[in-house]
mmCIF file of C-alpha atoms in Angstrom:
data_model
loop_
_atom_site.group_PDB
_atom_site.id
_atom_site.type_symbol
_atom_site.label_atom_id
_atom_site.label_comp_id
_atom_site.label_asym_id
_atom_site.label_seq_id
_atom_site.Cartn_x
_atom_site.Cartn_y
_atom_site.Cartn_z
ATOM 1 C CA LYS A 1 -49.259 -119.234 60.931
ATOM 2 C CA ARG A 2 -47.883 -123.355 59.061
ATOM 3 C CA ARG A 3 -45.780 -124.028 62.067
ATOM 4 C CA GLN A 4 -48.268 -123.093 64.781
ATOM 5 C CA PHE A 5 -51.241 -125.163 62.400
ATOM 6 C CA LEU A 6 -48.610 -128.264 62.686
ATOM 7 C CA GLY A 7 -47.908 -128.021 66.174
ATOM 8 C CA THR A 8 -51.790 -127.884 67.206
ATOM 9 C CA ALA A 9 -52.934 -130.320 64.678
ATOM 10 C CA LEU A 10 -49.624 -133.405 65.837
ATOM 11 C CA LEU A 11 -51.069 -132.045 69.238
ATOM 12 C CA GLY A 12 -54.264 -133.296 68.863
ATOM 13 C CA ALA A 13 -53.930 -136.153 66.903
ATOM 14 C CA SER A 14 -51.828 -138.210 68.617
ATOM 15 C CA GLY A 15 -49.488 -136.757 71.747
ATOM 16 C CA LEU A 16 -46.579 -136.076 69.540
ATOM 17 C CA LEU A 17 -46.207 -132.543 70.797
ATOM 18 C CA SER A 18 -46.960 -133.773 74.675
ATOM 19 C CA SER A 19 -42.779 -133.690 75.392
ATOM 20 C CA CYS A 20 -41.509 -131.337 73.235
ATOM 21 C CA GLY A 21 -39.155 -128.667 75.009
ATOM 22 C CA GLY A 22 -40.865 -125.093 74.550
ATOM 23 C CA GLY A 23 -40.091 -121.466 75.569
ATOM 24 C CA ASP A 24 -40.401 -121.298 78.777
ATOM 25 C CA ASP A 25 -37.963 -124.219 80.034
ATOM 26 C CA THR A 26 -40.734 -126.745 80.731
ATOM 27 C CA GLY A 27 -41.173 -128.845 78.248
ATOM 28 C CA THR A 28 -43.588 -128.544 77.847
ATOM 29 C CA PRO A 29 -45.716 -126.473 74.438
ATOM 30 C CA LEU A 30 -47.088 -122.864 74.873
ATOM 31 C CA ALA A 31 -50.604 -122.105 76.636
ATOM 32 C CA ASP A 32 -52.720 -121.249 73.382
ATOM 33 C CA GLY A 33 -51.293 -125.951 71.971
ATOM 34 C CA THR A 34 -48.195 -124.430 69.184
ATOM 35 C CA LEU A 35 -44.756 -124.493 69.751
ATOM 36 C CA PRO A 36 -42.920 -121.620 69.944
ATOM 37 C CA GLU A 37 -41.290 -120.986 66.603
ATOM 38 C CA GLY A 38 -37.827 -123.311 66.516
ATOM 39 C CA ALA A 39 -38.919 -126.043 68.785
ATOM 40 C CA PRO A 40 -37.804 -129.558 68.415
ATOM 41 C CA LEU A 41 -40.263 -132.497 68.747
ATOM 42 C CA ARG A 42 -39.537 -134.693 71.371
ATOM 43 C CA ALA A 43 -37.573 -136.663 71.074
ATOM 44 C CA LEU A 44 -38.553 -141.071 69.921
ATOM 45 C CA ASP A 45 -37.729 -143.750 72.378
ATOM 46 C CA VAL A 46 -36.443 -146.170 70.666
ATOM 47 C CA LEU A 47 -37.341 -149.452 70.249
ATOM 48 C CA PRO A 48 -33.734 -151.972 72.120
ATOM 49 C CA ASN A 49 -32.747 -155.064 69.760
ATOM 50 C CA GLU A 50 -32.795 -158.231 71.735
ATOM 51 C CA SER A 51 -29.833 -159.794 70.232
ATOM 52 C CA THR A 52 -26.202 -160.101 70.999
ATOM 53 C CA ALA A 53 -25.536 -161.446 67.365
ATOM 54 C CA LEU A 54 -24.305 -159.408 64.106
ATOM 55 C CA GLY A 55 -26.064 -158.290 62.172
ATOM 56 C CA GLU A 56 -29.078 -159.835 63.458
ATOM 57 C CA PHE A 57 -32.108 -156.884 65.066
ATOM 58 C CA ARG A 58 -34.372 -159.017 66.966
ATOM 59 C CA ALA A 59 -37.013 -157.072 69.028
ATOM 60 C CA THR A 60 -40.770 -157.227 70.437
ATOM 61 C CA LEU A 61 -43.606 -154.896 69.815
ATOM 62 C CA THR A 62 -46.697 -155.150 71.438
ATOM 63 C CA ALA A 63 -50.344 -153.343 70.267
ATOM 64 C CA ALA A 64 -52.501 -152.757 73.172
ATOM 65 C CA PRO A 65 -54.704 -149.362 74.427
ATOM 66 C CA GLY A 66 -53.709 -147.473 77.336
ATOM 67 C CA PRO A 67 -53.603 -143.972 78.955
ATOM 68 C CA ALA A 68 -51.542 -141.888 77.720
ATOM 69 C CA SER A 69 -50.919 -138.566 77.935
ATOM 70 C CA VAL A 70 -52.523 -136.382 74.935
ATOM 71 C CA VAL A 71 -52.727 -132.962 76.844
ATOM 72 C CA ALA A 72 -49.963 -131.946 79.607
ATOM 73 C CA GLY A 73 -52.088 -132.888 82.988
ATOM 74 C CA ARG A 74 -54.726 -135.566 81.814
ATOM 75 C CA LYS A 75 -54.356 -139.235 79.769
ATOM 76 C CA THR A 76 -57.264 -140.401 76.813
ATOM 77 C CA ASP A 77 -57.500 -143.921 76.476
ATOM 78 C CA LEU A 78 -55.376 -144.832 73.423
ATOM 79 C CA PHE A 79 -54.251 -147.794 70.999
ATOM 80 C CA LEU A 80 -50.138 -148.043 71.919
ATOM 81 C CA TYR A 81 -46.580 -149.417 70.672
ATOM 82 C CA ASN A 82 -45.050 -151.153 73.634
ATOM 83 C CA GLY A 83 -46.678 -148.300 75.892
ATOM 84 C CA MET A 84 -46.381 -145.156 73.578
ATOM 85 C CA SER A 85 -47.964 -143.018 69.833
ATOM 86 C CA PRO A 86 -46.431 -143.342 68.263
ATOM 87 C CA GLY A 87 -44.314 -146.054 68.606
ATOM 88 C CA PRO A 88 -40.339 -146.853 69.061
ATOM 89 C CA GLN A 89 -37.868 -145.407 66.637
ATOM 90 C CA ILE A 90 -37.337 -149.056 64.959
ATOM 91 C CA GLU A 91 -33.241 -147.496 63.489
ATOM 92 C CA LEU A 92 -31.584 -150.744 61.435
ATOM 93 C CA ARG A 93 -28.831 -151.373 58.820
ATOM 94 C CA GLU A 94 -29.106 -152.665 55.293
ATOM 95 C CA GLY A 95 -27.981 -156.619 55.130
ATOM 96 C CA GLN A 96 -29.100 -156.581 59.003
ATOM 97 C CA HIS A 97 -31.642 -160.136 59.875
ATOM 98 C CA VAL A 98 -34.877 -158.377 61.625
ATOM 99 C CA ARG A 99 -36.862 -160.449 63.243
ATOM 100 C CA ILE A 100 -39.943 -159.265 65.265
ATOM 101 C CA ARG A 101 -42.347 -159.962 67.586
ATOM 102 C CA LEU A 102 -46.030 -158.496 67.372
ATOM 103 C CA ASP A 103 -47.474 -159.293 70.153
ATOM 104 C CA ASN A 104 -51.548 -158.019 69.206
ATOM 105 C CA GLN A 105 -53.209 -157.157 72.446
ATOM 106 C CA LEU A 106 -55.696 -155.076 71.469
ATOM 107 C CA ALA A 107 -59.682 -156.695 71.199
ATOM 108 C CA ASP A 108 -59.225 -156.494 67.028
ATOM 109 C CA ASP A 109 -56.557 -157.822 64.199
ATOM 110 C CA THR A 110 -53.661 -155.886 63.180
ATOM 111 C CA THR A 111 -50.808 -155.952 61.817
ATOM 112 C CA ILE A 112 -47.691 -154.338 60.848
ATOM 113 C CA HIS A 113 -47.624 -152.405 57.562
ATOM 114 C CA TRP A 114 -43.787 -151.242 57.262
ATOM 115 C CA HIS A 115 -44.718 -148.610 55.130
ATOM 116 C CA GLY A 116 -42.083 -147.826 52.515
ATOM 117 C CA LEU A 117 -39.847 -150.792 53.153
ATOM 118 C CA PRO A 118 -39.230 -153.256 50.083
ATOM 119 C CA VAL A 119 -39.726 -157.216 52.393
ATOM 120 C CA PRO A 120 -41.606 -160.209 50.982
ATOM 121 C CA PRO A 121 -45.131 -159.482 51.024
ATOM 122 C CA ASP A 122 -45.952 -161.975 52.375
ATOM 123 C CA GLN A 123 -43.735 -160.486 55.156
ATOM 124 C CA ASP A 124 -45.397 -156.907 55.166
ATOM 125 C CA GLY A 125 -48.433 -156.768 56.976
ATOM 126 C CA ASN A 126 -51.045 -157.157 54.308
ATOM 127 C CA PRO A 127 -54.608 -156.576 55.357
ATOM 128 C CA ARG A 128 -55.177 -160.617 54.336
ATOM 129 C CA GLU A 129 -52.640 -161.828 56.635
ATOM 130 C CA PRO A 130 -54.607 -160.609 59.902
ATOM 131 C CA VAL A 131 -52.818 -161.332 63.592
ATOM 132 C CA ALA A 132 -56.095 -161.698 65.856
ATOM 133 C CA ALA A 133 -56.506 -160.276 68.334
ATOM 134 C CA GLY A 134 -53.908 -162.433 71.779
ATOM 135 C CA THR A 135 -51.625 -163.880 69.800
ATOM 136 C CA SER A 136 -48.752 -163.282 68.325
ATOM 137 C CA ARG A 137 -46.790 -163.002 64.870
ATOM 138 C CA TYR A 138 -42.728 -162.639 63.819
ATOM 139 C CA TYR A 139 -42.422 -160.630 60.186
ATOM 140 C CA GLU A 140 -38.956 -161.922 59.863
ATOM 141 C CA TYR A 141 -36.979 -160.616 56.225
ATOM 142 C CA ASP A 142 -32.915 -159.097 55.426
ATOM 143 C CA LEU A 143 -33.746 -155.925 55.055
ATOM 144 C CA PRO A 144 -31.693 -155.497 51.314
ATOM 145 C CA ALA A 145 -28.783 -152.880 50.574
ATOM 146 C CA GLY A 146 -29.793 -149.902 49.104
ATOM 147 C CA THR A 147 -32.364 -149.172 51.326
ATOM 148 C CA ALA A 148 -31.431 -146.374 54.084
ATOM 149 C CA GLY A 149 -33.264 -143.871 54.783
ATOM 150 C CA THR A 150 -36.324 -143.062 57.183
ATOM 151 C CA TYR A 151 -39.034 -145.088 56.129
ATOM 152 C CA TRP A 152 -42.355 -145.495 59.023
ATOM 153 C CA TYR A 153 -44.627 -148.340 60.343
ATOM 154 C CA HIS A 154 -48.484 -148.357 61.351
ATOM 155 C CA PRO A 155 -51.641 -151.630 61.193
ATOM 156 C CA HIS A 156 -52.875 -152.475 58.138
ATOM 157 C CA PRO A 157 -56.204 -154.645 59.081
ATOM 158 C CA HIS A 158 -59.182 -155.158 56.351
ATOM 159 C CA ASN A 159 -61.150 -151.876 57.256
ATOM 160 C CA LYS A 160 -59.767 -150.949 60.722
ATOM 161 C CA THR A 161 -56.305 -149.661 59.412
ATOM 162 C CA ALA A 162 -57.472 -145.630 59.803
ATOM 163 C CA ALA A 163 -59.095 -145.883 63.029
ATOM 164 C CA GLN A 164 -56.382 -148.205 64.425
ATOM 165 C CA VAL A 165 -54.205 -145.169 62.842
ATOM 166 C CA ILE A 166 -55.238 -142.648 64.799
ATOM 167 C CA GLN A 167 -56.940 -144.000 68.180
ATOM 168 C CA GLY A 168 -52.609 -144.268 68.055
ATOM 169 C CA LEU A 169 -51.046 -146.898 66.171
#
């Protein structure tokens, strides 16, 4: 079944489903790794806004290696944003001034690409502007009106995008 295939694929790929609700009320997938029919995906943690100024969003994302639970009872070394995979949900509002610092604690270059968001090219995490290992970079832009929607962010370093995504970022 499509739901079982998707549940199993997501579980194995990134641990997205490690704490989903299950039919046995334990919050875990079934013994075969699938989700019970109608089981919700776990809610993502929300990246807190460090700013108290109206119309401003300021936060830090840290890309670093660390252990995560992909399969119940086992830890797997992954690349994580703020200690989790997938990284935290970022809730923004149209018109907000956004300033997010990326702290790169990986051994390789990385970036953050704001997939689909209309941001200035020099703030879009393209492969030509890597954030070197052990350094930080600010991504700063104003979120235009008319951009409400669901987007995702991911790394986009030259020749390493797929590897960093599959490792958890």
